PDB file of C-alpha atoms in Angstrom:
ATOM      1  CA  MET A   1       3.152 -25.772 -13.363  1.00 83.00           C
ATOM      2  CA  SER A   2       2.153 -23.275 -16.183  1.00 93.00           C
ATOM      3  CA  SER A   3       3.949 -20.141 -16.452  1.00 95.00           C
ATOM      4  CA  ILE A   4       1.754 -16.465 -16.801  1.00 96.00           C
ATOM      5  CA  LEU A   5       4.189 -13.955 -16.407  1.00 98.00           C
ATOM      6  CA  SER A   6       7.960 -14.135 -16.513  1.00 98.00           C
ATOM      7  CA  LEU A   7       9.842 -10.242 -15.829  1.00 97.00           C
ATOM      8  CA  CYS A   8      13.249  -9.234 -14.878  1.00 98.00           C
ATOM      9  CA  VAL A   9      13.565  -5.313 -13.809  1.00 97.00           C
ATOM     10  CA  PRO A  10      15.568  -2.864 -11.890  1.00 96.00           C
ATOM     11  CA  ALA A  11      14.423  -2.516  -8.615  1.00 96.00           C
ATOM     12  CA  LEU A  12      13.126   1.278  -7.993  1.00 93.00           C
ATOM     13  CA  GLY A  13      10.522   2.870  -6.784  1.00 90.00           C
ATOM     14  CA  ALA A  14       9.728   3.892 -10.316  1.00 90.00           C
ATOM     15  CA  THR A  15       9.670   0.297 -11.356  1.00 94.00           C
ATOM     16  CA  THR A  16       7.182  -0.688  -8.824  1.00 96.00           C
ATOM     17  CA  PRO A  17       4.171   0.601 -10.711  1.00 95.00           C
ATOM     18  CA  LEU A  18       5.182  -0.176 -13.835  1.00 96.00           C
ATOM     19  CA  ILE A  19       5.673  -4.438 -12.684  1.00 97.00           C
ATOM     20  CA  LEU A  20       2.141  -3.654 -10.422  1.00 97.00           C
ATOM     21  CA  GLY A  21       0.165  -2.642 -13.718  1.00 97.00           C
ATOM     22  CA  ARG A  22       1.231  -5.285 -16.018  1.00 97.00           C
ATOM     23  CA  VAL A  23       0.935  -8.436 -13.373  1.00 98.00           C
ATOM     24  CA  ASP A  24      -2.766  -6.928 -12.943  1.00 98.00           C
ATOM     25  CA  ALA A  25      -3.218  -6.490 -16.742  1.00 98.00           C
ATOM     26  CA  VAL A  26      -1.731  -9.946 -17.110  1.00 97.00           C
ATOM     27  CA  LEU A  27      -4.052 -11.445 -14.177  1.00 97.00           C
ATOM     28  CA  CYS A  28      -7.301 -10.511 -16.467  1.00 96.00           C
ATOM     29  CA  LYS A  29      -7.081 -12.846 -18.503  1.00 96.00           C
ATOM     30  CA  THR A  30      -6.684 -15.553 -16.064  1.00 96.00           C
ATOM     31  CA  ARG A  31      -8.520 -17.903 -14.066  1.00 96.00           C
ATOM     32  CA  PHE A  32      -7.218 -15.310 -10.762  1.00 97.00           C
ATOM     33  CA  GLU A  33      -8.975 -12.449 -11.754  1.00 96.00           C
ATOM     34  CA  LYS A  34     -10.818 -12.529  -8.535  1.00 96.00           C
ATOM     35  CA  THR A  35      -7.352 -12.605  -6.650  1.00 97.00           C
ATOM     36  CA  ARG A  36      -5.916  -9.157  -8.424  1.00 97.00           C
ATOM     37  CA  ASP A  37      -5.743  -6.807  -6.359  1.00 97.00           C
ATOM     38  CA  SER A  38      -4.891  -8.782  -3.063  1.00 98.00           C
ATOM     39  CA  VAL A  39      -2.014  -9.399  -5.300  1.00 98.00           C
ATOM     40  CA  GLN A  40      -1.507  -5.482  -5.992  1.00 98.00           C
ATOM     41  CA  ILE A  41      -1.093  -4.689  -2.777  1.00 98.00           C
ATOM     42  CA  ALA A  42       1.493  -7.963  -1.409  1.00 98.00           C
ATOM     43  CA  LEU A  43       3.262  -7.586  -4.191  1.00 98.00           C
ATOM     44  CA  ALA A  44       3.715  -4.160  -3.533  1.00 98.00           C
ATOM     45  CA  GLU A  45       4.901  -4.816  -0.230  1.00 98.00           C
ATOM     46  CA  VAL A  46       7.206  -7.215  -1.187  1.00 98.00           C
ATOM     47  CA  LEU A  47       8.755  -4.683  -3.875  1.00 97.00           C
ATOM     48  CA  ASN A  48       8.759  -2.155  -1.472  1.00 96.00           C
ATOM     49  CA  ASN A  49      10.861  -4.574   1.145  1.00 96.00           C
ATOM     50  CA  VAL A  50      13.247  -4.970  -2.030  1.00 97.00           C
ATOM     51  CA  ILE A  51      14.459  -1.308  -2.849  1.00 96.00           C
ATOM     52  CA  GLU A  52      14.371  -0.172   0.803  1.00 93.00           C
ATOM     53  CA  HIS A  53      15.911  -3.478   2.522  1.00 94.00           C
ATOM     54  CA  GLY A  54      17.366  -5.922   0.506  1.00 94.00           C
ATOM     55  CA  TYR A  55      19.331  -2.912  -2.131  1.00 96.00           C
ATOM     56  CA  ARG A  56      19.627  -0.501   1.194  1.00 93.00           C
ATOM     57  CA  HIS A  57      23.161  -0.586   0.773  1.00 91.00           C
ATOM     58  CA  ALA A  58      23.112  -1.097  -3.126  1.00 90.00           C
ATOM     59  CA  TYR A  59      23.222   2.130  -5.766  1.00 85.00           C
ATOM     60  CA  ALA A  60      21.232  -0.820  -7.644  1.00 88.00           C
ATOM     61  CA  GLY A  61      19.646  -3.937  -7.777  1.00 96.00           C
ATOM     62  CA  SER A  62      17.234  -6.082 -10.273  1.00 98.00           C
ATOM     63  CA  VAL A  63      14.222  -8.137  -9.071  1.00 98.00           C
ATOM     64  CA  ALA A  64      13.276 -10.998 -11.057  1.00 98.00           C
ATOM     65  CA  VAL A  65       8.644 -11.592 -10.708  1.00 98.00           C
ATOM     66  CA  ASN A  66       7.868 -15.420 -12.098  1.00 98.00           C
ATOM     67  CA  LEU A  67       4.230 -16.050 -12.101  1.00 98.00           C
ATOM     68  CA  SER A  68       2.484 -19.548 -12.239  1.00 98.00           C
ATOM     69  CA  ASP A  69      -0.564 -21.716 -12.296  1.00 97.00           C
ATOM     70  CA  GLU A  70       0.250 -23.957  -9.698  1.00 96.00           C
ATOM     71  CA  ASN A  71      -3.434 -26.594 -10.493  1.00 94.00           C
ATOM     72  CA  GLY A  72      -5.264 -24.058  -9.719  1.00 93.00           C
ATOM     73  CA  VAL A  73      -3.115 -21.999  -7.522  1.00 97.00           C
ATOM     74  CA  LEU A  74      -1.272 -18.932  -8.559  1.00 98.00           C
ATOM     75  CA  ARG A  75       1.993 -19.431  -7.099  1.00 98.00           C
ATOM     76  CA  ILE A  76       4.291 -15.140  -7.194  1.00 98.00           C
ATOM     77  CA  MET A  77       7.803 -16.508  -6.730  1.00 98.00           C
ATOM     78  CA  VAL A  78      10.068 -12.970  -6.445  1.00 98.00           C
ATOM     79  CA  THR A  79      13.719 -13.000  -6.478  1.00 98.00           C
ATOM     80  CA  ASP A  80      16.678 -10.408  -5.294  1.00 98.00           C
ATOM     81  CA  TRP A  81      20.024 -10.282  -5.362  1.00 97.00           C
ATOM     82  CA  GLY A  82      20.056  -8.115  -2.082  1.00 97.00           C
ATOM     83  CA  GLN A  83      21.095  -8.460   1.612  1.00 96.00           C
ATOM     84  CA  ALA A  84      19.748 -11.968   2.873  1.00 96.00           C
ATOM     85  CA  TYR A  85      16.780 -11.352   5.428  1.00 95.00           C
ATOM     86  CA  PRO A  86      17.039 -10.350   8.842  1.00 93.00           C
ATOM     87  CA  ASP A  87      17.571 -14.118  10.593  1.00 93.00           C
ATOM     88  CA  HIS A  88      17.025 -15.866   7.236  1.00 93.00           C
ATOM     89  CA  ALA A  89      13.490 -15.725   7.540  1.00 94.00           C
ATOM     90  CA  VAL A  90       9.939 -13.968   6.626  1.00 94.00           C
ATOM     91  CA  PRO A  91       9.890 -11.065   9.231  1.00 94.00           C
ATOM     92  CA  ASP A  92       6.424 -12.643  11.877  1.00 92.00           C
ATOM     93  CA  GLY A  93       4.370  -9.684  10.553  1.00 94.00           C
ATOM     94  CA  THR A  94       2.386  -8.742  13.901  1.00 96.00           C
ATOM     95  CA  LEU A  95      -0.561  -6.111  12.762  1.00 97.00           C
ATOM     96  CA  PRO A  96       0.449  -3.067  14.673  1.00 96.00           C
ATOM     97  CA  ASP A  97      -2.591  -2.206  17.551  1.00 95.00           C
ATOM     98  CA  PRO A  98      -4.467   0.562  15.615  1.00 94.00           C
ATOM     99  CA  THR A  99      -4.835   3.200  18.610  1.00 94.00           C
ATOM    100  CA  GLU A 100      -1.494   3.559  18.253  1.00 95.00           C
ATOM    101  CA  MET A 101      -1.626   4.295  15.475  1.00 94.00           C
ATOM    102  CA  SER A 102       1.497   4.001  14.183  1.00 95.00           C
ATOM    103  CA  GLU A 103       3.187   4.932  10.790  1.00 96.00           C
ATOM    104  CA  GLY A 104       4.681   1.681  10.053  1.00 95.00           C
ATOM    105  CA  GLY A 105       5.039  -1.806  10.260  1.00 94.00           C
ATOM    106  CA  TYR A 106       2.223  -3.008   8.118  1.00 97.00           C
ATOM    107  CA  GLY A 107       3.368  -4.209   5.321  1.00 97.00           C
ATOM    108  CA  TRP A 108       4.025  -7.901   6.250  1.00 97.00           C
ATOM    109  CA  PHE A 109       0.763  -8.144   7.821  1.00 98.00           C
ATOM    110  CA  LEU A 110      -1.088  -7.296   4.658  1.00 98.00           C
ATOM    111  CA  ILE A 111       1.511  -9.966   2.745  1.00 98.00           C
ATOM    112  CA  LYS A 112       0.675 -12.321   5.558  1.00 97.00           C
ATOM    113  CA  THR A 113      -2.614 -11.744   5.489  1.00 97.00           C
ATOM    114  CA  LEU A 114      -3.569 -12.073   1.770  1.00 97.00           C
ATOM    115  CA  MET A 115      -0.904 -14.588   0.710  1.00 97.00           C
ATOM    116  CA  THR A 116      -1.856 -18.658   1.896  1.00 92.00           C
ATOM    117  CA  ASP A 117       1.713 -19.568   2.030  1.00 94.00           C
ATOM    118  CA  VAL A 118       4.749 -17.196   2.402  1.00 97.00           C
ATOM    119  CA  THR A 119       8.348 -19.000   2.184  1.00 97.00           C
ATOM    120  CA  TYR A 120      11.629 -17.827   2.268  1.00 97.00           C
ATOM    121  CA  GLU A 121      14.724 -19.118   1.166  1.00 97.00           C
ATOM    122  CA  ARG A 122      18.229 -18.174   0.214  1.00 97.00           C
ATOM    123  CA  GLN A 123      20.379 -19.751  -2.056  1.00 96.00           C
ATOM    124  CA  LEU A 124      23.732 -18.878  -4.501  1.00 96.00           C
ATOM    125  CA  GLY A 125      23.467 -14.796  -2.997  1.00 96.00           C
ATOM    126  CA  ALA A 126      19.706 -14.626  -4.144  1.00 97.00           C
ATOM    127  CA  ASN A 127      16.522 -13.942  -1.716  1.00 98.00           C
ATOM    128  CA  HIS A 128      13.497 -16.454  -3.233  1.00 98.00           C
ATOM    129  CA  LEU A 129      10.671 -15.449  -1.611  1.00 98.00           C
ATOM    130  CA  SER A 130       7.610 -17.735  -2.335  1.00 98.00           C
ATOM    131  CA  LEU A 131       4.186 -16.533  -2.307  1.00 98.00           C
ATOM    132  CA  ARG A 132       0.375 -18.979  -3.161  1.00 97.00           C
ATOM    133  CA  LEU A 133      -2.541 -18.023  -3.320  1.00 95.00           C
ATOM    134  CA  ALA A 134      -5.849 -20.595  -4.260  1.00 87.00           C
ATOM    135  CA  VAL A 135      -8.226 -18.330  -5.781  1.00 82.00           C
TER     136      VAL A 135
ATOM    137  CA  MET B   1       1.654  14.645  -5.947  1.00 62.00           C
ATOM    138  CA  GLU B   2      -1.035  17.369  -6.446  1.00 89.00           C
ATOM    139  CA  LEU B   3      -3.889  18.105  -4.037  1.00 96.00           C
ATOM    140  CA  SER B   4      -6.140  20.880  -4.163  1.00 96.00           C
ATOM    141  CA  VAL B   5      -8.000  22.673  -1.603  1.00 95.00           C
ATOM    142  CA  ASP B   6     -12.336  23.754  -1.835  1.00 94.00           C
ATOM    143  CA  GLN B   7     -13.508  25.274   1.036  1.00 91.00           C
ATOM    144  CA  THR B   8     -16.795  23.821   2.596  1.00 91.00           C
ATOM    145  CA  PRO B   9     -19.404  25.220   5.220  1.00 89.00           C
ATOM    146  CA  HIS B  10     -18.764  22.370   6.995  1.00 91.00           C
ATOM    147  CA  ALA B  11     -15.247  21.414   6.314  1.00 94.00           C
ATOM    148  CA  GLN B  12     -11.717  22.208   3.974  1.00 95.00           C
ATOM    149  CA  ILE B  13     -12.269  19.518   1.496  1.00 96.00           C
ATOM    150  CA  ILE B  14      -8.371  18.117   0.485  1.00 97.00           C
ATOM    151  CA  ARG B  15      -8.849  16.455  -3.180  1.00 97.00           C
ATOM    152  CA  VAL B  16      -5.939  14.212  -4.228  1.00 98.00           C
ATOM    153  CA  ASN B  17      -5.302  14.295  -7.368  1.00 97.00           C
ATOM    154  CA  ALA B  18      -2.610  11.684  -8.260  1.00 96.00           C
ATOM    155  CA  SER B  19      -3.926   7.879  -8.608  1.00 96.00           C
ATOM    156  CA  ARG B  20      -1.695   6.750  -6.351  1.00 96.00           C
ATOM    157  CA  ILE B  21      -0.141   7.285  -2.087  1.00 97.00           C
ATOM    158  CA  ASP B  22       2.680   4.911  -2.392  1.00 96.00           C
ATOM    159  CA  ALA B  23       6.652   4.368  -1.389  1.00 94.00           C
ATOM    160  CA  PRO B  24       8.113   7.285  -3.413  1.00 92.00           C
ATOM    161  CA  ILE B  25       5.414   9.638  -2.517  1.00 94.00           C
ATOM    162  CA  ALA B  26       4.611   9.095   0.056  1.00 96.00           C
ATOM    163  CA  LEU B  27       7.103  11.607   2.397  1.00 95.00           C
ATOM    164  CA  GLN B  28       5.911  14.257   0.106  1.00 96.00           C
ATOM    165  CA  PHE B  29       2.727  13.467   0.782  1.00 97.00           C
ATOM    166  CA  LYS B  30       2.780  13.739   3.960  1.00 97.00           C
ATOM    167  CA  GLU B  31       5.122  17.418   4.187  1.00 97.00           C
ATOM    168  CA  ASP B  32       1.910  18.446   1.900  1.00 97.00           C
ATOM    169  CA  MET B  33      -0.617  17.657   4.073  1.00 97.00           C
ATOM    170  CA  ARG B  34       1.868  19.324   7.276  1.00 97.00           C
ATOM    171  CA  ALA B  35       1.383  22.409   4.512  1.00 96.00           C
ATOM    172  CA  LEU B  36      -2.223  22.531   3.847  1.00 95.00           C
ATOM    173  CA  THR B  37      -3.408  22.397   7.380  1.00 95.00           C
ATOM    174  CA  THR B  38      -0.828  24.253   9.236  1.00 93.00           C
ATOM    175  CA  GLU B  39      -3.512  26.795   9.965  1.00 90.00           C
ATOM    176  CA  GLY B  40      -6.847  26.739   9.980  1.00 88.00           C
ATOM    177  CA  GLU B  41      -9.175  24.477  12.169  1.00 90.00           C
ATOM    178  CA  GLY B  42     -12.074  21.918  12.606  1.00 93.00           C
ATOM    179  CA  ARG B  43     -12.496  19.384   9.854  1.00 96.00           C
ATOM    180  CA  PHE B  44      -9.780  18.331   7.104  1.00 96.00           C
ATOM    181  CA  VAL B  45     -11.470  15.582   4.985  1.00 97.00           C
ATOM    182  CA  LEU B  46      -9.002  14.072   2.885  1.00 97.00           C
ATOM    183  CA  ASP B  47     -11.139  13.118  -1.031  1.00 97.00           C
ATOM    184  CA  LEU B  48      -9.357  10.291  -1.872  1.00 98.00           C
ATOM    185  CA  LYS B  49     -11.858   9.592  -4.932  1.00 98.00           C
ATOM    186  CA  GLU B  50      -8.654   9.668  -7.400  1.00 98.00           C
ATOM    187  CA  VAL B  51      -6.794   6.909  -5.556  1.00 98.00           C
ATOM    188  CA  GLU B  52      -6.967   4.329  -6.633  1.00 97.00           C
ATOM    189  CA  PHE B  53      -3.961   1.942  -4.747  1.00 98.00           C
ATOM    190  CA  ILE B  54      -2.640   2.755  -1.666  1.00 98.00           C
ATOM    191  CA  ASP B  55       0.802   0.886  -0.104  1.00 98.00           C
ATOM    192  CA  SER B  56       1.465   0.543   3.629  1.00 97.00           C
ATOM    193  CA  SER B  57       4.280   3.333   2.876  1.00 97.00           C
ATOM    194  CA  GLY B  58       0.995   6.337   1.489  1.00 98.00           C
ATOM    195  CA  LEU B  59      -1.451   4.531   4.649  1.00 98.00           C
ATOM    196  CA  GLY B  60       1.888   5.865   7.466  1.00 98.00           C
ATOM    197  CA  ALA B  61       1.466   8.861   5.455  1.00 98.00           C
ATOM    198  CA  VAL B  62      -2.141   9.643   5.906  1.00 98.00           C
ATOM    199  CA  VAL B  63      -2.027   7.996   9.832  1.00 98.00           C
ATOM    200  CA  ALA B  64       1.468  10.651  10.303  1.00 98.00           C
ATOM    201  CA  SER B  65      -1.418  13.324   8.637  1.00 98.00           C
ATOM    202  CA  MET B  66      -3.990  13.002  11.540  1.00 97.00           C
ATOM    203  CA  LYS B  67      -0.743  12.875  14.064  1.00 96.00           C
ATOM    204  CA  GLN B  68       0.238  16.144  13.265  1.00 95.00           C
ATOM    205  CA  LEU B  69      -3.303  17.716  13.611  1.00 96.00           C
ATOM    206  CA  ARG B  70      -2.884  20.563  16.122  1.00 94.00           C
ATOM    207  CA  SER B  71      -5.444  20.642  18.028  1.00 93.00           C
ATOM    208  CA  GLY B  72      -8.851  21.584  17.348  1.00 94.00           C
ATOM    209  CA  GLN B  73      -8.004  19.629  13.690  1.00 96.00           C
ATOM    210  CA  LYS B  74     -10.249  16.868  12.769  1.00 96.00           C
ATOM    211  CA  LEU B  75      -9.367  14.070   9.916  1.00 97.00           C
ATOM    212  CA  GLU B  76     -11.698  12.579   7.988  1.00 97.00           C
ATOM    213  CA  LEU B  77     -11.354   9.806   4.782  1.00 98.00           C
ATOM    214  CA  ALA B  78     -13.825  10.138   2.153  1.00 97.00           C
ATOM    215  CA  ALA B  79     -14.205   7.764  -1.448  1.00 98.00           C
ATOM    216  CA  LEU B  80     -12.101   5.223  -0.451  1.00 98.00           C
ATOM    217  CA  GLN B  81     -12.219   2.634  -3.872  1.00 98.00           C
ATOM    218  CA  PRO B  82     -11.836  -0.779  -3.568  1.00 97.00           C
ATOM    219  CA  ILE B  83      -8.084  -1.451  -2.811  1.00 98.00           C
ATOM    220  CA  VAL B  84      -8.181   1.674  -0.357  1.00 98.00           C
ATOM    221  CA  GLU B  85     -10.819   0.886   1.495  1.00 98.00           C
ATOM    222  CA  LYS B  86      -9.593  -3.136   1.285  1.00 98.00           C
ATOM    223  CA  VAL B  87      -5.586  -1.729   3.024  1.00 98.00           C
ATOM    224  CA  PHE B  88      -7.861   0.045   6.023  1.00 98.00           C
ATOM    225  CA  ARG B  89      -9.834  -2.493   6.260  1.00 98.00           C
ATOM    226  CA  LEU B  90      -7.617  -5.218   6.426  1.00 98.00           C
ATOM    227  CA  THR B  91      -5.194  -2.991   8.774  1.00 98.00           C
ATOM    228  CA  ARG B  92      -8.689  -1.801  10.639  1.00 97.00           C
ATOM    229  CA  MET B  93      -7.314   1.915  10.525  1.00 97.00           C
ATOM    230  CA  ASP B  94     -10.913   2.242   9.496  1.00 97.00           C
ATOM    231  CA  SER B  95     -11.650   2.345  12.753  1.00 96.00           C
ATOM    232  CA  VAL B  96      -9.258   4.582  13.400  1.00 96.00           C
ATOM    233  CA  PHE B  97     -11.118   7.546  11.264  1.00 97.00           C
ATOM    234  CA  THR B  98     -13.612   8.377  10.034  1.00 96.00           C
ATOM    235  CA  ILE B  99     -14.767   7.429   6.732  1.00 97.00           C
ATOM    236  CA  HIS B 100     -17.953   8.834   4.219  1.00 97.00           C
ATOM    237  CA  ASP B 101     -18.810   7.302   0.999  1.00 96.00           C
ATOM    238  CA  THR B 102     -18.274  11.083  -0.896  1.00 95.00           C
ATOM    239  CA  ALA B 103     -16.623  14.245   0.180  1.00 93.00           C
ATOM    240  CA  ASP B 104     -20.019  15.941  -0.207  1.00 89.00           C
ATOM    241  CA  ASP B 105     -21.264  13.434   2.621  1.00 87.00           C
ATOM    242  CA  ALA B 106     -18.431  14.693   4.326  1.00 85.00           C
ATOM    243  CA  GLY B 107     -19.282  18.277   3.774  1.00 71.00           C
ATOM    244  CA  VAL B 108     -22.173  19.173   3.960  1.00 72.00           C
ATOM    245  CA  ASN B 109     -23.144  16.691   6.869  1.00 63.00           C
ATOM    246  CA  GLU B 110     -20.887  18.412  10.096  1.00 60.00           C
ATOM    247  CA  ALA B 111     -19.369  15.514  11.858  1.00 51.00           C
ATOM    248  CA  ASN B 112     -21.479  13.660  14.799  1.00 48.00           C
TER     249      ASN B 112
END
């Protein structure tokens, strides 16, 4: 396993594009170049969840993003120190019926559709979300 | 969030002059769209040529823009860039909107 990128920044709407930009620039130079669009879409949803749910009752918080190469599989670890996920589990992520014209509920669907393996762990007051994506 | 409007013979083209429609600006986008569609009737074409990225909040704001139209108004989309196209396709919202390759196509041709 080799590290591709490791960063820890304030979890704010304004920092999300900066994190996504860093990740995209780094992925360009790796064998995961073709996963760029999927990573941008999925990671944006994860970061939005951290801000809107994890730190909903906090003034501010941090988010750590780690990318690594696990023998050809891209692993993305996102850690925050906000509220635990409800039921300590990753939501189902069912796609809303398109004809219902739902204005929300697409986030976890996109994450789970674009990533091959999504696991959650609550440990020592931190949320660890792990995403994997094979090339 | 910057939106500009061009009147063409068959539609009003609303251009999004921003590279992202995402969580921080989704609400503002929805309100700006409401203001631009309070008057007029017929087709509004949202030109997304400049928009490189959309998240689920942005998608929700585009859907809301359609839902808040009055009768006699219609919202169509044009010039979806790769990530935007992917989000609409995966969520099947591409089946709900009429989507044109370019705003010029949409403005010249009447809707079917």
